[in-house]
PDB file of C-alpha atoms in Angstrom:
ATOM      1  CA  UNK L1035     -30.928 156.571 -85.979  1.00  0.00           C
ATOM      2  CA  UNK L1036     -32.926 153.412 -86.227  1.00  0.00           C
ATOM      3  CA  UNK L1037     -30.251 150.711 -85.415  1.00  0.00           C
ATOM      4  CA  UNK L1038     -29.229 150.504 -81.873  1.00  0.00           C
ATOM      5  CA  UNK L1039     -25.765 149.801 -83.325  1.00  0.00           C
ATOM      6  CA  UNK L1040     -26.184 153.374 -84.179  1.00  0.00           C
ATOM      7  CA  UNK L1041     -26.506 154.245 -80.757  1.00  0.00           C
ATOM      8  CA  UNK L1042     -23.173 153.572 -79.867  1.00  0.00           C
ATOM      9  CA  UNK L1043     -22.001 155.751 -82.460  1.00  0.00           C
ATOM     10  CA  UNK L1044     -23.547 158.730 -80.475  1.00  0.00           C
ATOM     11  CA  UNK L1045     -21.087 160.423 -77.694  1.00  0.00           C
ATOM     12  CA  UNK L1046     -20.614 164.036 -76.058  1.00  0.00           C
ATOM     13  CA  UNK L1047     -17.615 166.056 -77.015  1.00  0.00           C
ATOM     14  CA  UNK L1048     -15.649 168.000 -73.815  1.00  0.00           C
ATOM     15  CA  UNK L1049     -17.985 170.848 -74.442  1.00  0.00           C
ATOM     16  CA  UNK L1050     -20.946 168.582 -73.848  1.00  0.00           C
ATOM     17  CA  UNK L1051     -22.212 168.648 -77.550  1.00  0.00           C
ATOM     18  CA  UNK L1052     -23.678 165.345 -79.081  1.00  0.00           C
ATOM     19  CA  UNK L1053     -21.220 164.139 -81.605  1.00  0.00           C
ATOM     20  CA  UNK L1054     -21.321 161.070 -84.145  1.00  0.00           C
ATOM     21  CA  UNK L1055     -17.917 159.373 -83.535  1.00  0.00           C
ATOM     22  CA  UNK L1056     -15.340 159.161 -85.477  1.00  0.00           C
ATOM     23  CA  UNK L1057     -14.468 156.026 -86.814  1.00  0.00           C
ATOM     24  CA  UNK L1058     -11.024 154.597 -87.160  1.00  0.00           C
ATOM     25  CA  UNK L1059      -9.843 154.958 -91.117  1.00  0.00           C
ATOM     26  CA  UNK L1060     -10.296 151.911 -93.097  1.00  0.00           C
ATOM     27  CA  UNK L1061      -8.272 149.324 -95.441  1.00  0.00           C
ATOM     28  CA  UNK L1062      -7.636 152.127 -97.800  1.00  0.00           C
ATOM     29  CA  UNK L1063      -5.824 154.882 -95.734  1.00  0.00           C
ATOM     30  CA  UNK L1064      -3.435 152.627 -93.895  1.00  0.00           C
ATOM     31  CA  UNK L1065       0.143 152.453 -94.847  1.00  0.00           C
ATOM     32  CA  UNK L1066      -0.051 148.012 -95.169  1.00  0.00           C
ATOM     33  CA  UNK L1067       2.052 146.358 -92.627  1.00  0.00           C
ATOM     34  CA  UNK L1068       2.921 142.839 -94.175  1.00  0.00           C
ATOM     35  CA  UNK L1069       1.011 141.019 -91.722  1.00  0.00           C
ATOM     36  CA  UNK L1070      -2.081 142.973 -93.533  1.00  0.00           C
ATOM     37  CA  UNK L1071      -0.612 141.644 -96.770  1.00  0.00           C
ATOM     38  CA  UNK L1072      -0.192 137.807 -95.484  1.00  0.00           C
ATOM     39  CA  UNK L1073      -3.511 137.809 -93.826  1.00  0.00           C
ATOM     40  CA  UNK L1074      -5.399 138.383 -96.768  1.00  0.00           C
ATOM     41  CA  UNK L1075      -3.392 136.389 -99.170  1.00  0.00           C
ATOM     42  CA  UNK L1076      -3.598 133.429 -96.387  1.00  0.00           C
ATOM     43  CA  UNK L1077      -7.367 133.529 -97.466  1.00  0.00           C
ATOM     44  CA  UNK L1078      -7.321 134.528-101.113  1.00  0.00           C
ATOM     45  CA  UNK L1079      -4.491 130.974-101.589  1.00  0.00           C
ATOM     46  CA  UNK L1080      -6.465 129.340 -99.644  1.00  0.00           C
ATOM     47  CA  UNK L1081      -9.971 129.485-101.882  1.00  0.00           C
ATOM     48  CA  UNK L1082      -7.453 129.357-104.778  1.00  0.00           C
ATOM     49  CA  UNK L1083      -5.984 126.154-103.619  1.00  0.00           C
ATOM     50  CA  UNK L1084     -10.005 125.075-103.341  1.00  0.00           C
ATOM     51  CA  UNK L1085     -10.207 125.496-106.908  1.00  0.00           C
ATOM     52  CA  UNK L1086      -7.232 123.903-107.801  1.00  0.00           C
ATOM     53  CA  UNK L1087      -8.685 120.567-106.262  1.00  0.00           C
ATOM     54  CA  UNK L1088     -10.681 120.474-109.462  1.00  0.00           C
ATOM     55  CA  UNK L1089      -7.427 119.870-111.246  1.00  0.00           C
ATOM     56  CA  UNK L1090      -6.482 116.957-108.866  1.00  0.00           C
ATOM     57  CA  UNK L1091     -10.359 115.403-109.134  1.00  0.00           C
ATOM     58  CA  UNK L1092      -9.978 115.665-112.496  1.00  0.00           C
ATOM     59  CA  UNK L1093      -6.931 113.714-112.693  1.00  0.00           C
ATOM     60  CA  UNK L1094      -7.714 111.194-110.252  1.00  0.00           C
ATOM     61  CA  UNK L1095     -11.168 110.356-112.098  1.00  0.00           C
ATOM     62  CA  UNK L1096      -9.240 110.548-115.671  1.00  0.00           C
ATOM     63  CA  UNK L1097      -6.518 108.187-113.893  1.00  0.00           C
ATOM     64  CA  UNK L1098      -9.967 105.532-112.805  1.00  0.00           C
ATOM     65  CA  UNK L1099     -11.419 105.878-115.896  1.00  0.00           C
ATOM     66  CA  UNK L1100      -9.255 104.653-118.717  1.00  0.00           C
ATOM     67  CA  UNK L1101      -5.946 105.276-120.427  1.00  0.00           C
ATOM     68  CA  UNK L1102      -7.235 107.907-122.951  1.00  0.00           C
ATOM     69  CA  UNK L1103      -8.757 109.838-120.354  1.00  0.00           C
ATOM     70  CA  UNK L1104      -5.542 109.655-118.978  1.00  0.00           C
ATOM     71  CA  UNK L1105      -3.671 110.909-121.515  1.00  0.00           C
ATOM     72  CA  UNK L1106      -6.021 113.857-121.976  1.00  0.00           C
ATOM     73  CA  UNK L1107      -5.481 114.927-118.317  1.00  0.00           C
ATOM     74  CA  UNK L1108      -1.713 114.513-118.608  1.00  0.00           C
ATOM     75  CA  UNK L1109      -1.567 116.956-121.965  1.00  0.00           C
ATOM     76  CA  UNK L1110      -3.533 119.239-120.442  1.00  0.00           C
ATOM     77  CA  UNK L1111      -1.024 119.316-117.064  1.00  0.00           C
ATOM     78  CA  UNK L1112       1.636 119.384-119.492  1.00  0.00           C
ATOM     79  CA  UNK L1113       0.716 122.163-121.519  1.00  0.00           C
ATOM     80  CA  UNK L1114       2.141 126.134-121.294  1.00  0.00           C
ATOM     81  CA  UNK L1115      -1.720 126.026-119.330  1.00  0.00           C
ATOM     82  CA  UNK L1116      -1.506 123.240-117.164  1.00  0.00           C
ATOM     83  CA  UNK L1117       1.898 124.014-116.230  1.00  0.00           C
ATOM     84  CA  UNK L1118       1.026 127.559-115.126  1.00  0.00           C
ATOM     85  CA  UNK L1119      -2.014 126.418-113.333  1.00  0.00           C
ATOM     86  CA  UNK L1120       0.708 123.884-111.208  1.00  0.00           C
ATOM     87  CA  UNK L1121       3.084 126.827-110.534  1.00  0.00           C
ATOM     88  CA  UNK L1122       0.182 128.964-109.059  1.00  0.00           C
ATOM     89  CA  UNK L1123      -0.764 125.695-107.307  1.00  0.00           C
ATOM     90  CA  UNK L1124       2.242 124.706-105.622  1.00  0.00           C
ATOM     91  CA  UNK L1125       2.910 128.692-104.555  1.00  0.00           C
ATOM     92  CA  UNK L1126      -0.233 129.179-103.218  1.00  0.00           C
ATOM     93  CA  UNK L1127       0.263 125.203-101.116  1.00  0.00           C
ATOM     94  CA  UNK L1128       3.635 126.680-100.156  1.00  0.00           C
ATOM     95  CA  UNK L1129       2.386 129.971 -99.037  1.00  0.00           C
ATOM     96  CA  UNK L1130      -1.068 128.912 -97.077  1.00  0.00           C
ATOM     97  CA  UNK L1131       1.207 125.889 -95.550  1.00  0.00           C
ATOM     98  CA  UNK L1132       3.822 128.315 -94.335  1.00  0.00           C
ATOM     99  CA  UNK L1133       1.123 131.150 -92.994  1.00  0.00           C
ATOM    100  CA  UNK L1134      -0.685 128.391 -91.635  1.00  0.00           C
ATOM    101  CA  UNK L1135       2.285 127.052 -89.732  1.00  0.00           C
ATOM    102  CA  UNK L1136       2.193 130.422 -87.989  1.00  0.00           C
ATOM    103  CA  UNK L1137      -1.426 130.951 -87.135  1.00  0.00           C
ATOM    104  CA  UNK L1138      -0.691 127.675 -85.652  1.00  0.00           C
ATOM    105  CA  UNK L1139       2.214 129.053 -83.645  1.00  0.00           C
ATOM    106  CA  UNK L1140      -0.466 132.007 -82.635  1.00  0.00           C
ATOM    107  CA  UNK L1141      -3.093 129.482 -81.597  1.00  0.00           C
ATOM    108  CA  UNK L1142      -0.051 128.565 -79.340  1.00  0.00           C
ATOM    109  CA  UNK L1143       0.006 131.601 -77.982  1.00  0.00           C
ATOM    110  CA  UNK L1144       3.675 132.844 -78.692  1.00  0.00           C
ATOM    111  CA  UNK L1145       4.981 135.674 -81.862  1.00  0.00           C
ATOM    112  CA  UNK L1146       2.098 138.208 -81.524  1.00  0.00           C
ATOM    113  CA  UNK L1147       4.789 141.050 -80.961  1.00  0.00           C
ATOM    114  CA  UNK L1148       5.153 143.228 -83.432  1.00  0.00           C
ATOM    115  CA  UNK L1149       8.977 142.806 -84.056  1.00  0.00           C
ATOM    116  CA  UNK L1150       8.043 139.089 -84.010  1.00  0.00           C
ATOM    117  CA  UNK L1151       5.230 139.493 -86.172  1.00  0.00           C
ATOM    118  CA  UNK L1152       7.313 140.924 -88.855  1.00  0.00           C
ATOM    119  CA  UNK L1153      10.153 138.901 -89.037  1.00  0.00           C
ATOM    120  CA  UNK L1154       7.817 135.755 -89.036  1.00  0.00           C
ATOM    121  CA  UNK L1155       5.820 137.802 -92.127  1.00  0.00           C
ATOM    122  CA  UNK L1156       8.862 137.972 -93.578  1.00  0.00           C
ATOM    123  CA  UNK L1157      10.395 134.141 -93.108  1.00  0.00           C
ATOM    124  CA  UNK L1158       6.888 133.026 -94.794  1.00  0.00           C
ATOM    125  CA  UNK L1159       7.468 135.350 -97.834  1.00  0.00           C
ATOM    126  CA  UNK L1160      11.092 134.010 -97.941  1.00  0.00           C
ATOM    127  CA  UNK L1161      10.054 129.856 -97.318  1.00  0.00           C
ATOM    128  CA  UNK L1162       7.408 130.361-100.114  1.00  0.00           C
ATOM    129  CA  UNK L1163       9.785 131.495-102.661  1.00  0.00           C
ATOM    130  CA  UNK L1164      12.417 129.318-101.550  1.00  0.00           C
ATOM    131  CA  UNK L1165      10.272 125.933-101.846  1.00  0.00           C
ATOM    132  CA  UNK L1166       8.195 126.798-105.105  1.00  0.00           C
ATOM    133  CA  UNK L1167      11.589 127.304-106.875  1.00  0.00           C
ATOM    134  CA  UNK L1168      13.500 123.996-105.258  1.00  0.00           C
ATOM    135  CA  UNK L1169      10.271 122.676-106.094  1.00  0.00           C
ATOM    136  CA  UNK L1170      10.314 123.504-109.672  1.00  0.00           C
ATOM    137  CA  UNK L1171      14.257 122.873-110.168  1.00  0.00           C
ATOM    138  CA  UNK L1172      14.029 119.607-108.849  1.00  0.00           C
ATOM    139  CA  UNK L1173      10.815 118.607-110.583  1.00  0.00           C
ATOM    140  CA  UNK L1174      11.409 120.022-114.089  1.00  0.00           C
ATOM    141  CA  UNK L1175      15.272 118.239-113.423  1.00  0.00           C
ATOM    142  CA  UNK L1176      13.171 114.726-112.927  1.00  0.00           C
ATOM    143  CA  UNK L1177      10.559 115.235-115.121  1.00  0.00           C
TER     144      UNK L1177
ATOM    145  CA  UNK M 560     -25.155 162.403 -91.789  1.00  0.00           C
ATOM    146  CA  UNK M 561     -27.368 165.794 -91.215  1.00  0.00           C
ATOM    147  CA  UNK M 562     -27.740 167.897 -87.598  1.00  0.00           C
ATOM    148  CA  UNK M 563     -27.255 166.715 -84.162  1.00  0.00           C
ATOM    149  CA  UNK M 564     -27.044 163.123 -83.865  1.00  0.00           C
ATOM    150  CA  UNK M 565     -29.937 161.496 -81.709  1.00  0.00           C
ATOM    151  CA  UNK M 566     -31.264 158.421 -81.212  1.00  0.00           C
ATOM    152  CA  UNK M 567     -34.981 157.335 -81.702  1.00  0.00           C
ATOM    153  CA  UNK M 568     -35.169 154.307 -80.557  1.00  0.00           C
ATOM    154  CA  UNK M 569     -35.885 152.349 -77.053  1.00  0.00           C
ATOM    155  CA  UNK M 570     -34.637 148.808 -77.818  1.00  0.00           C
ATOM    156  CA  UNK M 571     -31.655 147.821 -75.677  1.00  0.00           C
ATOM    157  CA  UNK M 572     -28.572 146.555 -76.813  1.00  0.00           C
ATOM    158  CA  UNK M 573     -29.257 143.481 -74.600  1.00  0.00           C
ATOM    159  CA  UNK M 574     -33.164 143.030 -75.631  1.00  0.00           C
ATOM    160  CA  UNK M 575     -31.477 142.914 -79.418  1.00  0.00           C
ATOM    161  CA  UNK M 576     -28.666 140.426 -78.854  1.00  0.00           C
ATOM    162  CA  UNK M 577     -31.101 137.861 -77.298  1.00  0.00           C
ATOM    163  CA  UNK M 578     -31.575 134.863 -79.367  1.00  0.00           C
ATOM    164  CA  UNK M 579     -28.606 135.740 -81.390  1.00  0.00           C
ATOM    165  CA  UNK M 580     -26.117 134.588 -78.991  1.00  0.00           C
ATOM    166  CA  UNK M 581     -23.445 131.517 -79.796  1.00  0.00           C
ATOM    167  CA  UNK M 582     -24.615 128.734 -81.645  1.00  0.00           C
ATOM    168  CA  UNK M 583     -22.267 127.094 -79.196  1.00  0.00           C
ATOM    169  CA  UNK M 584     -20.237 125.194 -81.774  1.00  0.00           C
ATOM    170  CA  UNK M 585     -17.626 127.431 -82.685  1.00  0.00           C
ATOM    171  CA  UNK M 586     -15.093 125.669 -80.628  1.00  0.00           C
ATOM    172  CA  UNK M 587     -15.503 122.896 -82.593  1.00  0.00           C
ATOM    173  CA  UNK M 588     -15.106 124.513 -85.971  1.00  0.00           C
ATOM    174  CA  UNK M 589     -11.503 125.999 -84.655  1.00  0.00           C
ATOM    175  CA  UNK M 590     -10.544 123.071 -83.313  1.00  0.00           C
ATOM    176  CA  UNK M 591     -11.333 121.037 -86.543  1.00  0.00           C
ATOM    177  CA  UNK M 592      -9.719 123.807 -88.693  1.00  0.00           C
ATOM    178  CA  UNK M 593      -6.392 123.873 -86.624  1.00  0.00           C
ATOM    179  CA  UNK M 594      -6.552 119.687 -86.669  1.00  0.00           C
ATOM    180  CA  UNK M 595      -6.846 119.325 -90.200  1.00  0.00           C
ATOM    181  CA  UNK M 596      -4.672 122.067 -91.286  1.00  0.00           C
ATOM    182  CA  UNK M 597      -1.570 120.182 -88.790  1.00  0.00           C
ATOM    183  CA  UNK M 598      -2.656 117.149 -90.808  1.00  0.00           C
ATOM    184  CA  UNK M 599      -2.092 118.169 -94.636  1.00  0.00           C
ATOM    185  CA  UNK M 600       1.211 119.999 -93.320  1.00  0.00           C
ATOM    186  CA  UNK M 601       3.062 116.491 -93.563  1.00  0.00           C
ATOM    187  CA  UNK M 602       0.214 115.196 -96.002  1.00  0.00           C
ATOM    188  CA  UNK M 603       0.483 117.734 -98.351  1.00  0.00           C
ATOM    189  CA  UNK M 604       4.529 117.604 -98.351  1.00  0.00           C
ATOM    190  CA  UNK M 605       4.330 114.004 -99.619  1.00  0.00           C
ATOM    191  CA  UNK M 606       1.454 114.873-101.958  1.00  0.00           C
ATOM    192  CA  UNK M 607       4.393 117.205-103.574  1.00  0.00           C
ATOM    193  CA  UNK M 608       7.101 114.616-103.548  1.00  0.00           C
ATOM    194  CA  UNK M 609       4.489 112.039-104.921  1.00  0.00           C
ATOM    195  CA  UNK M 610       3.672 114.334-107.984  1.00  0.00           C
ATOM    196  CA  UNK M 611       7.147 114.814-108.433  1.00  0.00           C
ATOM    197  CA  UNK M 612       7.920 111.546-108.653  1.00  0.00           C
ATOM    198  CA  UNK M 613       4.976 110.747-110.761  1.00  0.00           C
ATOM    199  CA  UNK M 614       5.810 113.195-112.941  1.00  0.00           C
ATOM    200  CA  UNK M 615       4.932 111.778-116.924  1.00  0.00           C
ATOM    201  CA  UNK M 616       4.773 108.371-115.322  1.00  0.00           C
ATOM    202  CA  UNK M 617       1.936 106.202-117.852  1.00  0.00           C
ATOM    203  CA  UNK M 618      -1.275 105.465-116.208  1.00  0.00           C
ATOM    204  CA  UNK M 619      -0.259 102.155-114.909  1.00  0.00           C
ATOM    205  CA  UNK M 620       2.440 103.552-113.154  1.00  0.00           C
ATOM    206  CA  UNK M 621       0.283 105.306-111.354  1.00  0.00           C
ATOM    207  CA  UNK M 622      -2.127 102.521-110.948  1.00  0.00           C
ATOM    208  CA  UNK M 623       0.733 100.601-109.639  1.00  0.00           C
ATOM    209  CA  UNK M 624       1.791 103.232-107.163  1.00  0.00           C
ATOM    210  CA  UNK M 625      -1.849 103.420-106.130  1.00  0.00           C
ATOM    211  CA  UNK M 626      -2.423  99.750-105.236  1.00  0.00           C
ATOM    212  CA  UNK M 627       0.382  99.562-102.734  1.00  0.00           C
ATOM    213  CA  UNK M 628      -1.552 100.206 -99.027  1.00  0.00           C
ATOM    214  CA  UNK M 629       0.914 103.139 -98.054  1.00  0.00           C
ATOM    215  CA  UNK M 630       0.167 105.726-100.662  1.00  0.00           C
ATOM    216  CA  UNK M 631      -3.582 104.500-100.996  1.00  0.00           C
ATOM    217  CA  UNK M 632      -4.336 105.272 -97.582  1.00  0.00           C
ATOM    218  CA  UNK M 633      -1.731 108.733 -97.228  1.00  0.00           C
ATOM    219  CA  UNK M 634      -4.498 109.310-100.162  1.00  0.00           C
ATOM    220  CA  UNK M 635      -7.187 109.149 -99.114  1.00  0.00           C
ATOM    221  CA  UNK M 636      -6.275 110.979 -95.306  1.00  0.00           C
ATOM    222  CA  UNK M 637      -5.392 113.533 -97.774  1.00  0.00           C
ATOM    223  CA  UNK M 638      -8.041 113.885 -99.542  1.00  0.00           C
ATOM    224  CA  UNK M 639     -10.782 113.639 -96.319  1.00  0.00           C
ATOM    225  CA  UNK M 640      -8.485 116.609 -94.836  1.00  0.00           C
ATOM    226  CA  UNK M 641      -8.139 118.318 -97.768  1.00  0.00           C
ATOM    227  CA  UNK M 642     -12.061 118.907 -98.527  1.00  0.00           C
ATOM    228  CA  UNK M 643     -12.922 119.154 -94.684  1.00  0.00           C
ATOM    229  CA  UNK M 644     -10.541 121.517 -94.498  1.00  0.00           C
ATOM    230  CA  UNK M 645     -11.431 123.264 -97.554  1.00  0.00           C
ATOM    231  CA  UNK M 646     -15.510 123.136 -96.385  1.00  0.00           C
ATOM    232  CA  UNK M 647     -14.209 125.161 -93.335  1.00  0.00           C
ATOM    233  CA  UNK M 648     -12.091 127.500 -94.766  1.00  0.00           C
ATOM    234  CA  UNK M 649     -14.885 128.540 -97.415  1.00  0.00           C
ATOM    235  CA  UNK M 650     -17.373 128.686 -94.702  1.00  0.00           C
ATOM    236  CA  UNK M 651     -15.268 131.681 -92.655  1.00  0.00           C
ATOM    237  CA  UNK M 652     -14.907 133.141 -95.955  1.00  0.00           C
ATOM    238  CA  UNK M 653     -18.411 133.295 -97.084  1.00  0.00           C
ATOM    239  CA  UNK M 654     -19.649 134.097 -93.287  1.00  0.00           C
ATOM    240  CA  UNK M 655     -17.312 136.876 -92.787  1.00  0.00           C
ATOM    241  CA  UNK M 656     -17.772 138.655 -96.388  1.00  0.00           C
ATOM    242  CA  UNK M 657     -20.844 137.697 -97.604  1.00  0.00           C
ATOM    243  CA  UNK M 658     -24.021 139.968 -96.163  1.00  0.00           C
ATOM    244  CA  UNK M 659     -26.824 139.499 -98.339  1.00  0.00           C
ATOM    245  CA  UNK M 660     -28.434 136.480 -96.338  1.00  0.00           C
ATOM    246  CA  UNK M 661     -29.940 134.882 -99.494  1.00  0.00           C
ATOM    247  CA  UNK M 662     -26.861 134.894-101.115  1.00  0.00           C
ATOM    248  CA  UNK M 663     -24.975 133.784 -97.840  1.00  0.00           C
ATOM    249  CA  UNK M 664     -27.354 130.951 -97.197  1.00  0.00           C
ATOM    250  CA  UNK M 665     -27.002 129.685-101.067  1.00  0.00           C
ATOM    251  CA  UNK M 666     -23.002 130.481-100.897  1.00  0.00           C
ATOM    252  CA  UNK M 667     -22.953 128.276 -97.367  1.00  0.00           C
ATOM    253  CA  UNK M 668     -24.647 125.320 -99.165  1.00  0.00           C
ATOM    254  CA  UNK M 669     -22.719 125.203-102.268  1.00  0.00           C
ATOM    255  CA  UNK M 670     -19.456 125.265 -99.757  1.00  0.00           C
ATOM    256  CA  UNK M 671     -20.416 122.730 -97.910  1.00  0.00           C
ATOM    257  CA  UNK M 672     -21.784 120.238-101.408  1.00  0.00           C
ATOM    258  CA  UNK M 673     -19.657 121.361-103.303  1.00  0.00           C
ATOM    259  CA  UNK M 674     -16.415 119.728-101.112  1.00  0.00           C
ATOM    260  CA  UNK M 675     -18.163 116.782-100.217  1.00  0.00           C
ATOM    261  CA  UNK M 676     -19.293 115.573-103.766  1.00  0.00           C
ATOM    262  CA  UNK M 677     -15.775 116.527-104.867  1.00  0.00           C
ATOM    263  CA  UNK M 678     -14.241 114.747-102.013  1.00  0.00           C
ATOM    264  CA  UNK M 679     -16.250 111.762-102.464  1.00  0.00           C
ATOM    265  CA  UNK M 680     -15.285 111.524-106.579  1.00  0.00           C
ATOM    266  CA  UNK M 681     -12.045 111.969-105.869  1.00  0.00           C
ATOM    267  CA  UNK M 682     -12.428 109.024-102.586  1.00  0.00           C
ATOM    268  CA  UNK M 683     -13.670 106.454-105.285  1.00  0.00           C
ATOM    269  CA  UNK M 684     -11.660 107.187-107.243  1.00  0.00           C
ATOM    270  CA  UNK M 685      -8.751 106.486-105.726  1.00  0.00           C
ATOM    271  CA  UNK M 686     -10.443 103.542-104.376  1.00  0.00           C
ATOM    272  CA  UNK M 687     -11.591 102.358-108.120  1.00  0.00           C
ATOM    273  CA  UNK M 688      -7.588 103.148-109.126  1.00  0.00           C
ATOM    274  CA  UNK M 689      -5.957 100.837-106.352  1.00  0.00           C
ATOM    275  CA  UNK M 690      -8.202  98.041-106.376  1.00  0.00           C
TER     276      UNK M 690
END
C-alpha cells in the first residue's frame, strides 16, 4: 500500500490477523430508497435546467434583435421540438424548485427522519406532477 | 488485492492533510447557494406565469411588457440568480464527480464563463428590449 488512505483500510480481525476491510456495498447493490432517487435527480434537473437557459438566451436575444429573429425563435418554441424541450423544462423547474424547497427545510434543521424523509420524497414527486400538468392545462387553454 | 495486507509507508495522515485544509470559503458558497435558490422560488413562479401569459404574444407585445419597470427589473433579479445560481450548482457538480484534475480545472472554468457570458447576453438583452 502506497496511499496512506490505504492505511486505514488495514485492521486486525478477533483472531489478531491483518485484514483489508470490508467496504460498505455501493450504488449498485442497494435496494433505492426514494430519497436516493430525488437526490440524484435534484442534480441531474438541475444541470438540465442549465441547459435549458440556452433556450431562454436565445429568445431574449432573438426578442432584442428584430422581428424575424423573433419569429424564428417563436416557431422553433412552437414546434413538436420546442414544445417538448418546454415540457422537460418546466418538469425539471417544478421538480428542482420542490426538492430544493426541502433541502431548504434540511438546512433548517427539521424532516431528516426517515418516516419524514419519505413522505416529504413523496409530496415532491406528487407537487411536480401536479404543477407541470396545471401548468400545461392552463397554458395550452390560453395559448 | 494479493496476501496479507501491510502498509509501506511512514507518512502520517496529518503530515498529508497539511496544506490541503479549507480554503475557508465554503461557508460562503452554501450560503450563496441557499440565498439564491430562496430567491428564484418566487422568481421563477412568475417567470412561469409570465411565459404563460406571453404565450404567442408578437414581439412588441413582449417589448411592451418589457419596458414597464416591474417585469424589467423581476428580469433581470432573475436572470443574475438564475446564472449565479447555476455557476454554483455546476461547480459542486464538476468538484464532486470530476477527478481527472486537468479536466476538472478546464470543466471549473467553462462553469464559471460559461454562466456569466450567458448571463450577461441575456442582461443586455433585456436591457436593449425595454429601453
Amino acid at each position: 500500500m502506497k496511499d496512506v488512505r490505504e492505511a486505514l483500510m488495514v485492521a486486525r480481525n478477533t483472531d489478531g490477523k491483518l485484514v483489508r476491510r470490508p467496504l460498505s456495498p455501493h450504488v449498485q447493490i442497494y435496494r433505492w430508497p426514494i430519497s436516493m432517487a430525488l437526490s440524484i435527480l435534484h442534480r441531474v434537473t438541475g444541470v438540465a435546467l442549465g441547459v435549458g437557459t440556452l433556450l431562454l438566451t436565445w429568445w431574449l436575444v432573438a426578442a432584442a434583435t428584430s422581428d424575424a429573429a423573433f419569429a424564428t425563435a417563436q416557431w422553433f418554441i412552437g414546434s413538436a421540438l420546442g414544445l417538448l424541450l418546454l415540457f422537460g423544462w418546466s418538469f425539471a423547474l417544478f421538480f428542482h424548485l420542490y426538492s430544493g424547497v426541502r433541502h431548504l427545510i434540511w438546512d433548517a434543521g427539521v424532516g431528516f427522519d426517515s418516516p419524514t424523509y419519505n413522505v416529504t420524497g413523496w409530496a415532491v414527486v406528487i407537487a411536480t406532477g401536479v404543477s407541470t400538468v396545471l401548468v400545461w392545462v392552463i397554458g395550452l387553454a390560453v395559448w | 488485492m494479493a496476501g496479507t495486507p501491510h502498509v509501506d509507508m511512514l507518512r502520517s495522515p496529518l503530515g498529508r492533510a497539511r496544506g490541503l485544509g479549507s480554503a475557508k470559503a465554503g461557508s460562503a458558497h452554501w450560503r450563496a447557494q441557499r440565498t439564491t435558490g430562496l430567491a428564484l422560488l418566487p422568481l421563477s413562479l412568475w417567470f412561469i406565469y409570465s411565459v404563460i401569459h406571453l404565450a404567442g404574444a408578437p414581439r412588441a407585445a413582449v417589448m411592451h411588457w418589457m419596458s414597464a419597470p416591474v417585469p424589467m427589473v423581476l428580469m433581470l433579479a432573475l436572470i443574475i440568480a438564475t446564472f449565479h445560481h447555476l455557476q454554483m450548482g455546476l461547480q459542486t457538480v464538476i468538484e464532486d464527480y470530476v477527478h481527472h484534475e486537468p479536466a476538472k480545472m478546464v470543466a471549473l472554468l467553462l462553469a464559471r464563463g460559461g454562466p456569466w457570458l450567458l448571463g450577461l447576453i441575456c442582461f443586455v438583452s433585456v436591457l436593449k428590449i425595454g429601453f
